[in-house]
mmCIF file of C-alpha atoms in Angstrom:
data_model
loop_
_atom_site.group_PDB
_atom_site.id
_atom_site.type_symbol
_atom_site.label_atom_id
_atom_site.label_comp_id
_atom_site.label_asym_id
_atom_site.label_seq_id
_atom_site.Cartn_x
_atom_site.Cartn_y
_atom_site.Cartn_z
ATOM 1 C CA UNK A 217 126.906 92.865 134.820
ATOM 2 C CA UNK A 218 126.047 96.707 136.358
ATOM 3 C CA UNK A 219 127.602 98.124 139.373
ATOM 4 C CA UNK A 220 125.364 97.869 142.576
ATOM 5 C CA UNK A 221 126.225 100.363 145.625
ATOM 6 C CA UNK A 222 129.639 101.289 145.957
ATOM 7 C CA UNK A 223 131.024 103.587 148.420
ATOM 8 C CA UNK A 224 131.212 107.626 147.899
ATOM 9 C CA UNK A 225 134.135 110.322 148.325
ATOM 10 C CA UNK A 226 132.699 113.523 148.867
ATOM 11 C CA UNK A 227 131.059 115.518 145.966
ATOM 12 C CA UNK A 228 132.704 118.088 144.010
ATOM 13 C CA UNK A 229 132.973 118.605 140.672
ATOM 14 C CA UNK A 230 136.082 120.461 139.618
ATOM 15 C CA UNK A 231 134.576 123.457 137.230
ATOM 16 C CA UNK A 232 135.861 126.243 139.682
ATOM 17 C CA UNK A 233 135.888 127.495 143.143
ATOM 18 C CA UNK A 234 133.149 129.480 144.817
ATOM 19 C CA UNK A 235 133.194 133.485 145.010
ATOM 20 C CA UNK A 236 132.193 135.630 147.418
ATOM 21 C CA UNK A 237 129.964 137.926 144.970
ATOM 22 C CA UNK A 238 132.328 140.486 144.784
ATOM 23 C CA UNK A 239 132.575 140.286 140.626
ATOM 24 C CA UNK A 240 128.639 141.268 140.660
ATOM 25 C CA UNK A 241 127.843 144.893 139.236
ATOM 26 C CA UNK A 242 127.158 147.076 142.264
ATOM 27 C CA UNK A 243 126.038 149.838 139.764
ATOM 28 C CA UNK A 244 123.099 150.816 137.399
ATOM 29 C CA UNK A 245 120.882 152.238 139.919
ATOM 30 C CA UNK A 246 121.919 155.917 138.700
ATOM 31 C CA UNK A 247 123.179 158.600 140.655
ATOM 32 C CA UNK A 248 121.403 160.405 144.304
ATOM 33 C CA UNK A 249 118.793 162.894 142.443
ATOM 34 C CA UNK A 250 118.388 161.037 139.546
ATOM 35 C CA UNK A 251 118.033 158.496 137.198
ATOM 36 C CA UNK A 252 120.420 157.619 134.855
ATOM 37 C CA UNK A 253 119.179 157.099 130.722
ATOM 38 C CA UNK A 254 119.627 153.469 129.363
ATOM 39 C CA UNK A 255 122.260 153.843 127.229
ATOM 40 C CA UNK A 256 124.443 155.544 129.868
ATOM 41 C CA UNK A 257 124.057 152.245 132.009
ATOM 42 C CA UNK A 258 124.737 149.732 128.775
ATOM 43 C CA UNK A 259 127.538 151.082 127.535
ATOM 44 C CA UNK A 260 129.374 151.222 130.759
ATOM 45 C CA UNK A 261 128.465 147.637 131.293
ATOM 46 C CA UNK A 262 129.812 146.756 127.727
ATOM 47 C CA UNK A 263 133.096 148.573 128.437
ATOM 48 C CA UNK A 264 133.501 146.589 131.676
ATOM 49 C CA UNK A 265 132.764 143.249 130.337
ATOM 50 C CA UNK A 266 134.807 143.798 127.203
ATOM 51 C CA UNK A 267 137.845 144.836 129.544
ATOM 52 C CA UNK A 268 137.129 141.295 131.570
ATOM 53 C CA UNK A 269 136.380 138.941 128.837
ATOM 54 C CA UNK A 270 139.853 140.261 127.296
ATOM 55 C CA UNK A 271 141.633 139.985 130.757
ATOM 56 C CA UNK A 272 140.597 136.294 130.678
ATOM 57 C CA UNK A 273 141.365 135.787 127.253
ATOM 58 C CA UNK A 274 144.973 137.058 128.229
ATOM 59 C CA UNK A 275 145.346 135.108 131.251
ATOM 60 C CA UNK A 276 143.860 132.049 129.171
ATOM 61 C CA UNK A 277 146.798 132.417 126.298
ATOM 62 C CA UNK A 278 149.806 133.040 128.508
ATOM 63 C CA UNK A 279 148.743 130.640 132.101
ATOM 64 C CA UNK A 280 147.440 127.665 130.619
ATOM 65 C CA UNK A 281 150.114 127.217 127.874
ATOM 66 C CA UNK A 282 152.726 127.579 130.274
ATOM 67 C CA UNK A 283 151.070 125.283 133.155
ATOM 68 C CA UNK A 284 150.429 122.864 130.580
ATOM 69 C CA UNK A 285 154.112 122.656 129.512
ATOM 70 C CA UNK A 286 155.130 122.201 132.861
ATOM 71 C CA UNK A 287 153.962 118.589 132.728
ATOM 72 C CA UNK A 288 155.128 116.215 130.202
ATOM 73 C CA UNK A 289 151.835 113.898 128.363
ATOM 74 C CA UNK A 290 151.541 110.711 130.749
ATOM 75 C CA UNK A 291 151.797 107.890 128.539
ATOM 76 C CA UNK A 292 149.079 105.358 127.460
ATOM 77 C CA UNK A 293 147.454 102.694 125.265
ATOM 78 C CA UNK A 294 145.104 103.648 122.515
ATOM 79 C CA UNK A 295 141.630 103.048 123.477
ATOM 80 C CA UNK A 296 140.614 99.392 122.891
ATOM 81 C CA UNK A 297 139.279 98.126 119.928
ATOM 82 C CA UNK A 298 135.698 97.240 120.475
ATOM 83 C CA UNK A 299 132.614 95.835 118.845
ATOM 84 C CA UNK A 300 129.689 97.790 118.418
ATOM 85 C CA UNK A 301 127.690 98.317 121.879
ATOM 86 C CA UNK A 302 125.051 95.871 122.313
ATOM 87 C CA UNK A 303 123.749 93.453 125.045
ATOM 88 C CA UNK A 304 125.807 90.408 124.059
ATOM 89 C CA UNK A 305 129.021 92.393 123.382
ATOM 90 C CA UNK A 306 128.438 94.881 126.731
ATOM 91 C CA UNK A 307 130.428 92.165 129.288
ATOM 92 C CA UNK A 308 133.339 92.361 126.509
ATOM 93 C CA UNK A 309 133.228 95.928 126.170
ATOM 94 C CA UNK A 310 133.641 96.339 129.600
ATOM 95 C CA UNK A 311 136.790 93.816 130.188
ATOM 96 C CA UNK A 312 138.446 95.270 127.719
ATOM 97 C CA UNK A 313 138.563 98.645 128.990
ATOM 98 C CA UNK A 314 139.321 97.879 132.257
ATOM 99 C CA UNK A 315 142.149 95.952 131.171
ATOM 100 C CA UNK A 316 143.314 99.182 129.136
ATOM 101 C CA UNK A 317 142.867 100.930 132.250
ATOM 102 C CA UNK A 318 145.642 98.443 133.692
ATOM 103 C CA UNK A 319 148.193 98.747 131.419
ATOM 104 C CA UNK A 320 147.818 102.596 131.320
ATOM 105 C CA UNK A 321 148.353 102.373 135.185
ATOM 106 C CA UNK A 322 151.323 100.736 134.580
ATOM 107 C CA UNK A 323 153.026 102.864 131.874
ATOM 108 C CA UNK A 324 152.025 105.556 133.974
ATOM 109 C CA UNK A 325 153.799 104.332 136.997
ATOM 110 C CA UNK A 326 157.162 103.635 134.965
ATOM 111 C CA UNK A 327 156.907 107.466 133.667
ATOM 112 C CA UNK A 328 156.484 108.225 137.119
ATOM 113 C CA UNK A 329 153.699 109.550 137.741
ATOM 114 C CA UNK A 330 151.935 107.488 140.654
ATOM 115 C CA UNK A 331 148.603 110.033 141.037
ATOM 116 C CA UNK A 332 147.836 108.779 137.727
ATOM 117 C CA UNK A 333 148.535 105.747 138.105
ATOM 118 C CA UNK A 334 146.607 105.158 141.173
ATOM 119 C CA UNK A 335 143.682 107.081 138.655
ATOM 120 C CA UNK A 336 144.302 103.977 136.443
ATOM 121 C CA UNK A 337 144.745 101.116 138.443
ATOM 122 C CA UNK A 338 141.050 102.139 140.345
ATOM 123 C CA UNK A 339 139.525 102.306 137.141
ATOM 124 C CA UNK A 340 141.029 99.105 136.184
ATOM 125 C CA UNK A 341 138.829 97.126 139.549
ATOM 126 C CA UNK A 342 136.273 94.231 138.196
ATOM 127 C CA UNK A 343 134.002 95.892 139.870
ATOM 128 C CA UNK A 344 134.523 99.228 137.647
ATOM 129 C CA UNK A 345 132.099 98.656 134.252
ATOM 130 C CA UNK A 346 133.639 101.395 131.536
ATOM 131 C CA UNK A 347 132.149 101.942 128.459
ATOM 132 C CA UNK A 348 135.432 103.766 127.122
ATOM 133 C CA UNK A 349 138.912 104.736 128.635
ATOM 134 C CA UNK A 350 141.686 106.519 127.022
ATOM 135 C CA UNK A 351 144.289 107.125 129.195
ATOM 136 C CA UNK A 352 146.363 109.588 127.245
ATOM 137 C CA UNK A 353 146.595 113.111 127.976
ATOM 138 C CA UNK A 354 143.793 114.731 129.936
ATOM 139 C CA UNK A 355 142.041 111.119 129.585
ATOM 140 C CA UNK A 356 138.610 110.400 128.509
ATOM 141 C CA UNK A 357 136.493 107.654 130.424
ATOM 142 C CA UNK A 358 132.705 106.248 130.685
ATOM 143 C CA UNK A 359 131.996 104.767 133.473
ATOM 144 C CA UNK A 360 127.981 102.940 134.114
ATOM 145 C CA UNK A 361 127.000 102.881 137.479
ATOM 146 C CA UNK A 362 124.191 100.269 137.998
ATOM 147 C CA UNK A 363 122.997 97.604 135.338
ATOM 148 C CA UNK A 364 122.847 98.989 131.866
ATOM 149 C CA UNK A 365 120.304 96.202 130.649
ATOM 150 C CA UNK A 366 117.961 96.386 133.056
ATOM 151 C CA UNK A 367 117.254 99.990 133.378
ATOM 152 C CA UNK A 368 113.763 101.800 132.751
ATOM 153 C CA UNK A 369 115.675 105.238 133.134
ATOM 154 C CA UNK A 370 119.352 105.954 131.918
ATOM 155 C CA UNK A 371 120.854 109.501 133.148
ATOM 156 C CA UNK A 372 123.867 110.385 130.771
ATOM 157 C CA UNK A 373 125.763 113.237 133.660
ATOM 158 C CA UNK A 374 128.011 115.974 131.568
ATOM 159 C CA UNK A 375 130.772 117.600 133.079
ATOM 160 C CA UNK A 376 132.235 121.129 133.284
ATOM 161 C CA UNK A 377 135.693 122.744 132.612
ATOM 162 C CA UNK A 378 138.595 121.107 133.865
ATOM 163 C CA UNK A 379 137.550 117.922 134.397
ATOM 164 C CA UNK A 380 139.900 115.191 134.001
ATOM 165 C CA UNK A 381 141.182 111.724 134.762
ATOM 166 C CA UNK A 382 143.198 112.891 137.828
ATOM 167 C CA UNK A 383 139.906 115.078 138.798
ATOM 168 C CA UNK A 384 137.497 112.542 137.799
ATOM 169 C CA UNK A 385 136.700 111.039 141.047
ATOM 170 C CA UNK A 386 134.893 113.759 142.306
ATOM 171 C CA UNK A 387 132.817 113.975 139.221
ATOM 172 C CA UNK A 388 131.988 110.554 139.601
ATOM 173 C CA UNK A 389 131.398 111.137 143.115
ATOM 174 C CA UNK A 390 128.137 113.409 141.398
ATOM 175 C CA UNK A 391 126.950 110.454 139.583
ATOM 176 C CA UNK A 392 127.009 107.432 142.922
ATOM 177 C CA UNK A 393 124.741 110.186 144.661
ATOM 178 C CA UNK A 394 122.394 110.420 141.805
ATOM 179 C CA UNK A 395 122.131 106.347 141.440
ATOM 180 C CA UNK A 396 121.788 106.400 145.233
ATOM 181 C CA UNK A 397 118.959 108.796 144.660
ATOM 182 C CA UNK A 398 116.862 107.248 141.826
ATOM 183 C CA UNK A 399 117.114 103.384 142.458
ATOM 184 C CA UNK A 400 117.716 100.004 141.067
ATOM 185 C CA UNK A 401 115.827 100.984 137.849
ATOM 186 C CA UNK A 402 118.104 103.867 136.900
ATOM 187 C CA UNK A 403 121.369 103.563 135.223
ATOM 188 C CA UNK A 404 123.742 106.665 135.574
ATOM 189 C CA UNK A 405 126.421 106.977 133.324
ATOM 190 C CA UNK A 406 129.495 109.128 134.108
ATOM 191 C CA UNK A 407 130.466 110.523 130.654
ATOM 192 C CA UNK A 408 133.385 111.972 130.689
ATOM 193 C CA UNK A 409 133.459 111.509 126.912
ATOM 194 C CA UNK A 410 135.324 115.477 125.361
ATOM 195 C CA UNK A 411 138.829 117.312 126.133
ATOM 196 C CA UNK A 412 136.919 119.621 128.702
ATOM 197 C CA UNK A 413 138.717 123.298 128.666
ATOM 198 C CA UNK A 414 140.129 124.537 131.730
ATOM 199 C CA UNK A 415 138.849 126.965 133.877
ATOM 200 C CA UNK A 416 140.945 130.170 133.135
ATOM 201 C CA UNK A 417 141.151 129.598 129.066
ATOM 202 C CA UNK A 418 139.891 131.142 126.120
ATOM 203 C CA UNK A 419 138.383 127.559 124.958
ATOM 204 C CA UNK A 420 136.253 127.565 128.598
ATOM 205 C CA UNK A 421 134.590 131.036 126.557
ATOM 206 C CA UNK A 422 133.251 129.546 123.542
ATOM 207 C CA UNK A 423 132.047 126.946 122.335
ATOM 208 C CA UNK A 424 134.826 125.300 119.969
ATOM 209 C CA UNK A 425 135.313 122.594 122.845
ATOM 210 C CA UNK A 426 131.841 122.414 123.237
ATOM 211 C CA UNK A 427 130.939 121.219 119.472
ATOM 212 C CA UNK A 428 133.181 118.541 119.651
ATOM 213 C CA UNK A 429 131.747 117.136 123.243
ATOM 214 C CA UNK A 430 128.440 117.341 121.557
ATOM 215 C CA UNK A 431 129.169 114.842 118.575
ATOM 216 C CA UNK A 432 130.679 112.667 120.895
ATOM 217 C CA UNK A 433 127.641 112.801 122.975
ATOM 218 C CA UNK A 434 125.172 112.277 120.212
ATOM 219 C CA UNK A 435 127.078 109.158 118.408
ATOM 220 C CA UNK A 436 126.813 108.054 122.031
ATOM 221 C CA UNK A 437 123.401 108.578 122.985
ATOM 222 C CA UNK A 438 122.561 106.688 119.293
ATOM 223 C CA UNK A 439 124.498 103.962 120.394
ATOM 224 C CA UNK A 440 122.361 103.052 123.550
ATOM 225 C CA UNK A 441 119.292 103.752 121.305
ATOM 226 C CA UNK A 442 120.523 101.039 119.280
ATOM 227 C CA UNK A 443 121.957 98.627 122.007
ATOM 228 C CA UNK A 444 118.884 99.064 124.147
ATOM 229 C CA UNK A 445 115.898 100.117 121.557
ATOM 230 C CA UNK A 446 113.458 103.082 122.443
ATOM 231 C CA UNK A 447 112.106 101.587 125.591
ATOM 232 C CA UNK A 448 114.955 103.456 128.272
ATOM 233 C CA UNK A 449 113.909 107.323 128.975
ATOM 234 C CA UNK A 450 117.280 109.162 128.480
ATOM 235 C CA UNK A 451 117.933 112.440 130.452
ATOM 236 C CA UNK A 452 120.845 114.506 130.037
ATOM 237 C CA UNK A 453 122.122 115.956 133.433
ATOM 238 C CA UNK A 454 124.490 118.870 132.311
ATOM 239 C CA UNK A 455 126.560 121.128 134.931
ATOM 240 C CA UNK A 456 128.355 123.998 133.988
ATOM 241 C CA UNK A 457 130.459 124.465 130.381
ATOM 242 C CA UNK A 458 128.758 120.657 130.431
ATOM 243 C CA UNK A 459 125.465 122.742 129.330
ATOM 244 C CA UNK A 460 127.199 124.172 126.501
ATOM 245 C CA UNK A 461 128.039 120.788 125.148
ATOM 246 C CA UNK A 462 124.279 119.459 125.544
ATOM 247 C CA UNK A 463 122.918 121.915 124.341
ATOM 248 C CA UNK A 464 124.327 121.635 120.963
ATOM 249 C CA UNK A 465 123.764 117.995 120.846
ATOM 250 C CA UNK A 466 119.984 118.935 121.876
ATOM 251 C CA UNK A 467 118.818 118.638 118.378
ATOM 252 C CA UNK A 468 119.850 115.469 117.418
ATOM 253 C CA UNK A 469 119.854 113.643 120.530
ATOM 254 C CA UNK A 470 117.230 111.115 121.099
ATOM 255 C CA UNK A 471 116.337 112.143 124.756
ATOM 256 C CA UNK A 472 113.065 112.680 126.836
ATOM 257 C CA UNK A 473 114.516 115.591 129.067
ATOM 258 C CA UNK A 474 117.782 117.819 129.553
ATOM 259 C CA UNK A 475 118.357 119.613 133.085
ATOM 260 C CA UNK A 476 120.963 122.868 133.014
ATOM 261 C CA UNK A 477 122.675 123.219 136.166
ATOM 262 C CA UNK A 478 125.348 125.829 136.974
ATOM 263 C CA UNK A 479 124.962 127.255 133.369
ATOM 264 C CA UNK A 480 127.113 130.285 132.116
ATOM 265 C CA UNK A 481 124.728 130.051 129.170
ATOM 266 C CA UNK A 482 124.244 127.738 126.442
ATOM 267 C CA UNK A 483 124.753 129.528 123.440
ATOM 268 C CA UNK A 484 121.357 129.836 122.417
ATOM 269 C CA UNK A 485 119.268 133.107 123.122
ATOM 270 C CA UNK A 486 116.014 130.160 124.251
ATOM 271 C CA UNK A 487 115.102 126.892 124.835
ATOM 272 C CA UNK A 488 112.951 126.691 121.630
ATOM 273 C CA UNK A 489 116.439 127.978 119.780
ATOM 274 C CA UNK A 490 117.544 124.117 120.874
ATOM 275 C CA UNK A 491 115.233 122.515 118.653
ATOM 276 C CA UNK A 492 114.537 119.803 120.867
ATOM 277 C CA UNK A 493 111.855 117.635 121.627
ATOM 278 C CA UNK A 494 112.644 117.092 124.845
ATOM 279 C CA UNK A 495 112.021 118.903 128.401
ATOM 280 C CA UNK A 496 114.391 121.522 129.162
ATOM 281 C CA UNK A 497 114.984 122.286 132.791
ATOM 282 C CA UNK A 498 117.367 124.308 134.162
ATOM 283 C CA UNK A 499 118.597 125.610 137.670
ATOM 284 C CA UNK A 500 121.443 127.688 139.936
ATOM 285 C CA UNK A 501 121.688 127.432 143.760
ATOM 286 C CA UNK A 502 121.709 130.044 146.022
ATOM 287 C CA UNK A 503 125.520 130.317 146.329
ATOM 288 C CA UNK A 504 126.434 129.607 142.731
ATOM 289 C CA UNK A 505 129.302 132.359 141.737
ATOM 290 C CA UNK A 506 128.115 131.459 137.902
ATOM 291 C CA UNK A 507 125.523 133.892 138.331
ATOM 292 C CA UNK A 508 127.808 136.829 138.635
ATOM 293 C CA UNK A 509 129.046 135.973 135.109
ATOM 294 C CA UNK A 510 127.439 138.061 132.763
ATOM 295 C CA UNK A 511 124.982 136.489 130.208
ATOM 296 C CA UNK A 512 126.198 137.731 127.053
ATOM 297 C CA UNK A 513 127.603 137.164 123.547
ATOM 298 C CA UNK A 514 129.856 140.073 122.516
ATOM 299 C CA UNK A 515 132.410 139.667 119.223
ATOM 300 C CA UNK A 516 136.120 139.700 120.641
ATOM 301 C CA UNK A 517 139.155 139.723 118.018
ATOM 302 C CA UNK A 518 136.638 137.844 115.229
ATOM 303 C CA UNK A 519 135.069 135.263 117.903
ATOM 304 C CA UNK A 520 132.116 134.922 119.847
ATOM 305 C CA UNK A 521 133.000 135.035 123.798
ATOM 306 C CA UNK A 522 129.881 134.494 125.513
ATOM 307 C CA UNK A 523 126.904 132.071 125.855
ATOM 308 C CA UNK A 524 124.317 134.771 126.054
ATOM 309 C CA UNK A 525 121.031 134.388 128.124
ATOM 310 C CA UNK A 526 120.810 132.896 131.506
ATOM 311 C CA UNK A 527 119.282 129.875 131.469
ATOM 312 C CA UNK A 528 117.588 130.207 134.561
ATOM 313 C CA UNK A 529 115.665 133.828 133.403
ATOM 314 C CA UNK A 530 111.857 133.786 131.811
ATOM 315 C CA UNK A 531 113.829 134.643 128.568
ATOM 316 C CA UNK A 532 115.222 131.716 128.070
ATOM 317 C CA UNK A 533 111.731 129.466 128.424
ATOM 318 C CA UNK A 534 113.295 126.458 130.176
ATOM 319 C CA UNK A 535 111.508 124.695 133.017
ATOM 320 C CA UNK A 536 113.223 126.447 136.107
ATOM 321 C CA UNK A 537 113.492 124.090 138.915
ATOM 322 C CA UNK A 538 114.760 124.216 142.906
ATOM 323 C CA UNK A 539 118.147 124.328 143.576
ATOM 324 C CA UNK A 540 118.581 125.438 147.168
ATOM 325 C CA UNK A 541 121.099 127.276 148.267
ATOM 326 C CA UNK A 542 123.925 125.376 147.074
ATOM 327 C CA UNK A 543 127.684 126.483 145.141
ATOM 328 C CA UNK A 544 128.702 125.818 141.802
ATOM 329 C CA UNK A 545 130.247 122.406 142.804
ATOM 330 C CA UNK A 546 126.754 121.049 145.215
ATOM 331 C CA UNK A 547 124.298 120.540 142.544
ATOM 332 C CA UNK A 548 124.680 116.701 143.246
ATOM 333 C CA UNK A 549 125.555 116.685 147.048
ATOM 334 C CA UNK A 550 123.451 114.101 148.946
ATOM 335 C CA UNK A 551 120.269 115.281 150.674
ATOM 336 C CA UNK A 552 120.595 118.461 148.453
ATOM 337 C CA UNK A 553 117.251 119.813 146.513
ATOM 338 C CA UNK A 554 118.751 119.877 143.988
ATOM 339 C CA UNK A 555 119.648 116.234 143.651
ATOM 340 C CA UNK A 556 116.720 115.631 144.709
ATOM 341 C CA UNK A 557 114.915 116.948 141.852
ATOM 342 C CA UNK A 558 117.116 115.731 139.083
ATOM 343 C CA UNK A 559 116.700 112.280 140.669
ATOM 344 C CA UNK A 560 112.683 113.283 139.749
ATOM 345 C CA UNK A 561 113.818 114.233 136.244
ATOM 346 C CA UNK A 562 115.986 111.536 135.604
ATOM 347 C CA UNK A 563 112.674 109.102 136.870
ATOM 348 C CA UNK A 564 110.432 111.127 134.810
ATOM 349 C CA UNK A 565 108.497 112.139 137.696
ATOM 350 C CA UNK A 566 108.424 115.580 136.517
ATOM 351 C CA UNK A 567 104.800 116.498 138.647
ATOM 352 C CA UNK A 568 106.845 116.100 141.597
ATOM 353 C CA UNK A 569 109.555 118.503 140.481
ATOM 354 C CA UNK A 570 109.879 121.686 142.780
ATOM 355 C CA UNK A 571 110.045 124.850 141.064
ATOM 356 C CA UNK A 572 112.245 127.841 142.295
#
């Protein structure tokens, strides 16, 4: 019982809002008469990032605490009970969450909070299939878009920093274009499955959040391998901090190919450093203000800040792919390129793939 076509809001996903460029160095080129030595131009560039990573890390601890206090937890069921995922038990998986996502519309409506609970209560439709909901806090859900039995292809879509319930329409918004895209054989599956970090916090700088989205992500990606047996090709379609999280699950995950989109780095200096089996693409539109974030690892009070190389440079060794000229939130914007060629991934029609 999948979802066929349902109607689309417009696409966004809510990992940050577009720059101008102004945050990109402007220096390095030495000065009029000469040329200036290495080391002059690193440490410079150290200094400066140092002095940014803390500002962040300051803005992180005293902004976010206080912005989260500001609004009390929205209260909810614990997640449903269920049987282990399987075809027979899939139908019964997916009543019981929506009717979890009922009753957390309600008890968010008596707390008062109607934004919520209109989150809830459009979750809660029959013709919603969710794979998980928990409705507490931030709010976790896993929404399949098309018929999970059926497929030949199954794209598992990762988000970003601050991505929640009450911001998860416009992820899902991502994953209707890309089942729009690939077909009737393709089932994409909204995981919003980890506590993504918000956008101005020390968490959104390393990878602590990340290392718990990538367990989650590998217990689920072994689930479908044993619900559906080896016969599905499995991509992983990862945007943003959402690269972070696959990339640590790229190890142990039983998938034929992961793309990188909008990547701030994954915390590994390559792609071989993923010890994966699978294809690693990776891409950054035109107008993406992640590239102006410096692709680094640097030790800051006794952590790593930093996911070090760009994805995107020869370095790295991933598959580098067209992206147009797109922002951080257009990777899966209809009629984009770059939707168009994760729709080839996803299909594992990786000759027709257009490289940057």
């Amino acid at each position: 019982m999948g979802l066929r076509g349902r109607g689309a809001s417009a696409v966004a996903y809510a990992d940050g809002a577009a720059r101008d460029g102004s945050g990109r160095d402007q220096g390095g080129n030495g000065r009029a008469g000469g040329t200036a030595r290495p080391e002059s131009r690193g440490r410079p560039r150290l200094g400066r990032l140092r002095r940014a990573l803390l500002a962040v890390l300051i803005a992180g601890a005293v902004v976010v605490p206080l912005s989260a206090a500001a609004r009390p937890r929205i209260p909810a069921p614990p997640p449903a009970r269920l049987a282990p995922l399987s075809t027979v038990t899939l139908a019964g998986t997916y009543d019981a969450n929506r009717a979890d996502a009922a009753e957390a519309s309600r008890m968010a409506a008596a707390h008062g909070d109607r934004k919520r609970a209109a989150v809830d209560r459009a979750l809660a439709s029959p013709s919603r299939d969710l794979l998980a909901f928990d409705g507490r806090g931030g709010g976790r859900v896993i929404e399949v878009l098309g018929d999970l039995t059926a497929a030949e292809h199954i794209a598992v879509l990762v988000p970003g920093s601050d991505t929640t319930l009450d911001t998860y329409a416009r992820f899902r918004a991502g994953a209707l274009a890309l089942h729009r895209a690939t077909g009737p054989r393709t089932a994409v599956v909204a995981w919003l499955g980890y506590d993504t970090p918000r956008m101005l916090s020390t968490a959104a700088l390393t990878t602590g959040r990340a290392g718990q989205g990538a367990r989650g992500l590998d217990r689920f990606v072994a689930e479908l391998r044993a619900a559906l047996g080896p016969a599905p090709d499995i991509s992983l379609l990862c945007h943003s901090y959402g690269t972070v999280v696959c990339a640590r699950a790229a190890a142990t995950a039983e998938v034929q190919d992961i793309a990188l989109v909008g990547s701030p780095g994954t915390g590994a200096d390559s792609a071989a450093a993923l010890h994966t089996r699978a294809r690693v693409w990776a891409a950054r539109g035109g107008g993406d203000w992640i590239a102006d974030v410096p692709h680094v690892r640097t030790g800051l009070f006794g952590t790593a800040v930093g996911f070090g190389t760009d994805p995107v440079s020869p370095a790295y060794g991933a598959r580098v792919f067209a992206a147009g000229g797109g922002g951080h939130s257009d990777y899966f914007a209809p009629g984009s390129v770059s939707l168009a060629n994760l729709a080839r991934i996803a299909l594992g029609r990786t000759s027709e793939v257009t490289h940057a």
